[in-house]
Tab-separated table of C-alpha atoms in Angstrom:
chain	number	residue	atom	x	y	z
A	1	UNK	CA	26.275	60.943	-24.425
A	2	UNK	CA	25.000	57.548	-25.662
A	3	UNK	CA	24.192	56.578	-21.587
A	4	UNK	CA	22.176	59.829	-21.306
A	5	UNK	CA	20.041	59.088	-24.495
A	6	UNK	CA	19.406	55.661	-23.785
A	7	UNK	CA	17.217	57.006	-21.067
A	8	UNK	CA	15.133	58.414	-23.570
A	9	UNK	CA	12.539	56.585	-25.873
A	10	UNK	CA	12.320	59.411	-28.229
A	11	UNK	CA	14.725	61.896	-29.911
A	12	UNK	CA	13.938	64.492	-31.680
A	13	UNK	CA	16.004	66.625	-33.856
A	14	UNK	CA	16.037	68.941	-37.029
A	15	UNK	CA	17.357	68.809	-40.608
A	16	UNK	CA	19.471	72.202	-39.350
A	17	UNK	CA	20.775	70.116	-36.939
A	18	UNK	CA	21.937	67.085	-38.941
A	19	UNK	CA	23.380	69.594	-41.563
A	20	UNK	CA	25.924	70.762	-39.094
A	21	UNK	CA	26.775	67.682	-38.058
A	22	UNK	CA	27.336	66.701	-41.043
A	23	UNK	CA	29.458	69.734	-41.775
A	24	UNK	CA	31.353	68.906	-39.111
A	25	UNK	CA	32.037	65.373	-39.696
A	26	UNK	CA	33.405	66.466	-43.169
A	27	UNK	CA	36.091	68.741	-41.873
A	28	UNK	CA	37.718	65.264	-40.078
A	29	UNK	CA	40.224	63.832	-42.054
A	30	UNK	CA	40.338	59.894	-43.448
A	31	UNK	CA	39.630	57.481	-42.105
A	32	UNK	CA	37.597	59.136	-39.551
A	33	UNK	CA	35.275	61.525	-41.285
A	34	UNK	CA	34.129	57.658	-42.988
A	35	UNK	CA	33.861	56.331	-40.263
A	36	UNK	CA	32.192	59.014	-38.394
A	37	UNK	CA	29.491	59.274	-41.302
A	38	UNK	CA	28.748	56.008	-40.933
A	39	UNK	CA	28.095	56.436	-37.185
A	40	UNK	CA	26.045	59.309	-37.889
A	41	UNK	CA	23.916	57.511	-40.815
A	42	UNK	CA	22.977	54.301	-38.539
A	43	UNK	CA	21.654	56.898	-35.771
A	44	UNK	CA	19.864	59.104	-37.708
A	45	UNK	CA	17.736	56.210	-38.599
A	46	UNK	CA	17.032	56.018	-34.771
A	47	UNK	CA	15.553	59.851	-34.442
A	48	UNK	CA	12.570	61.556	-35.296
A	49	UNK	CA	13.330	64.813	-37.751
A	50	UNK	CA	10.984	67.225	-37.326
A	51	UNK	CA	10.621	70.012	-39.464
A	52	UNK	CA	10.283	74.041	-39.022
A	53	UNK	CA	9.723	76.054	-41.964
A	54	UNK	CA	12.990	78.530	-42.338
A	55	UNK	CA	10.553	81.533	-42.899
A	56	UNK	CA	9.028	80.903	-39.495
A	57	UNK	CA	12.308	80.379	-37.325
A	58	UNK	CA	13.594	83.850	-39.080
A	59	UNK	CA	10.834	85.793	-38.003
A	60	UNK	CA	11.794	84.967	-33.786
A	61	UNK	CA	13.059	87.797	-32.033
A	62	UNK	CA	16.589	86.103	-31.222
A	63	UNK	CA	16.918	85.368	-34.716
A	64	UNK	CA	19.691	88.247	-35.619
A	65	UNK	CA	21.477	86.784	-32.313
A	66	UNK	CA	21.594	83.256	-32.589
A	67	UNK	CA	21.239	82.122	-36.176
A	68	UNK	CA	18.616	79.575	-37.883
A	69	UNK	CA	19.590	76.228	-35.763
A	70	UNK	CA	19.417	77.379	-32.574
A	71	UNK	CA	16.176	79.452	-33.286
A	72	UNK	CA	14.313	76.359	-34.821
A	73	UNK	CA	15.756	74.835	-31.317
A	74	UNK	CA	14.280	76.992	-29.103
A	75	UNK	CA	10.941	77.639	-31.455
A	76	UNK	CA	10.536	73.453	-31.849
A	77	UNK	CA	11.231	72.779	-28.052
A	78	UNK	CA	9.266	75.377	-26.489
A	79	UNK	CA	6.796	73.675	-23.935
A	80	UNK	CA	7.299	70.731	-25.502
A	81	UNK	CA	11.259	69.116	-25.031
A	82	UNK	CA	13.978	68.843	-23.204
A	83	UNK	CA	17.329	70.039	-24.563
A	84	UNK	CA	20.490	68.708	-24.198
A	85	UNK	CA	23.278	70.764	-25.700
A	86	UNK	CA	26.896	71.305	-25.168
A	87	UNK	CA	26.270	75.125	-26.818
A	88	UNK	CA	26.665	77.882	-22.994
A	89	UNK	CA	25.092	80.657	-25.138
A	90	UNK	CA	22.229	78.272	-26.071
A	91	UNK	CA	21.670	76.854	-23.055
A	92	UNK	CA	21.889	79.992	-21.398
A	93	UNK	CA	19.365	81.603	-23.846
A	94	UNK	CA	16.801	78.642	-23.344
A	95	UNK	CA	17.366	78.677	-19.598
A	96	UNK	CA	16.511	82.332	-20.209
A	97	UNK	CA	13.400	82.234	-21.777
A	98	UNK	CA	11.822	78.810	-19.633
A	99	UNK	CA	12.956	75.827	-22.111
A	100	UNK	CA	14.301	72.836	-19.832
A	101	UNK	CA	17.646	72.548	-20.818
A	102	UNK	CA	20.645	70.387	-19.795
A	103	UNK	CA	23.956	71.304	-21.074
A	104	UNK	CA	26.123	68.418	-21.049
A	105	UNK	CA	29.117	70.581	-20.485
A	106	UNK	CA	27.881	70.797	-16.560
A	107	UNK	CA	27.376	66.669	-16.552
A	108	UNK	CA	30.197	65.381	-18.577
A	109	UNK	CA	33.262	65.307	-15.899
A	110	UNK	CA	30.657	62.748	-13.817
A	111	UNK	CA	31.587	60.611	-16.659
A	112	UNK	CA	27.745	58.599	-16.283
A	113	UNK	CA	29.284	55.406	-15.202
């Protein structure tokens, strides 16, 4: 993942995003969910969070169907970025409706060496 970003001089992400990171860095058990935050602090500092009102990414017709960060995904990248996921339904869905998309499912057995 870090090879594939490196080719990248900007990336861009949401506070929905980070919060389920985080969430998911919390469920680890010690010592890694320290650890892990600590990764995750020194590269957040590296990334540019940009911001969707809530109220906006609700009112998207895929709301109901794929949930808040996903929308604000799709709604922030439209015409605009390239995303890299690991998410099929996501990917699929963005494929769907003309956002470049790489899921890193399909790239990570080439192992980027």
């Amino acid at each position: 993942m870090l090879k594939i970003l490196s080719y990248f001089n900007k990336i861009v992400t949401t506070p929905n995003i980070l919060t389920e990171v985080n969430s998911l860095a919390n469920q680890l058990g010690e010592p890694e969910r320290s650890r892990c935050l600590s990764v995750f602090a020194e590269g957040v500092t590296t990334l540019k969070e940009s911001y969707l009102e809530s109220t906006e990414v609700v009112r998207t017709d895929s709301f109901t169907k794929f949930g808040l960060t996903d929308c604000g995904i799709a709604t922030l990248a439209k015409n605009k970025y390239l995303v890299l996921t690991d998410d099929l339904k996501l990917a699929s869905y963005l494929q769907k409706i003309e956002i470049d998309t790489i899921n890193f499912n399909n790239i990570r057995p080439s192992g980027w060496k």
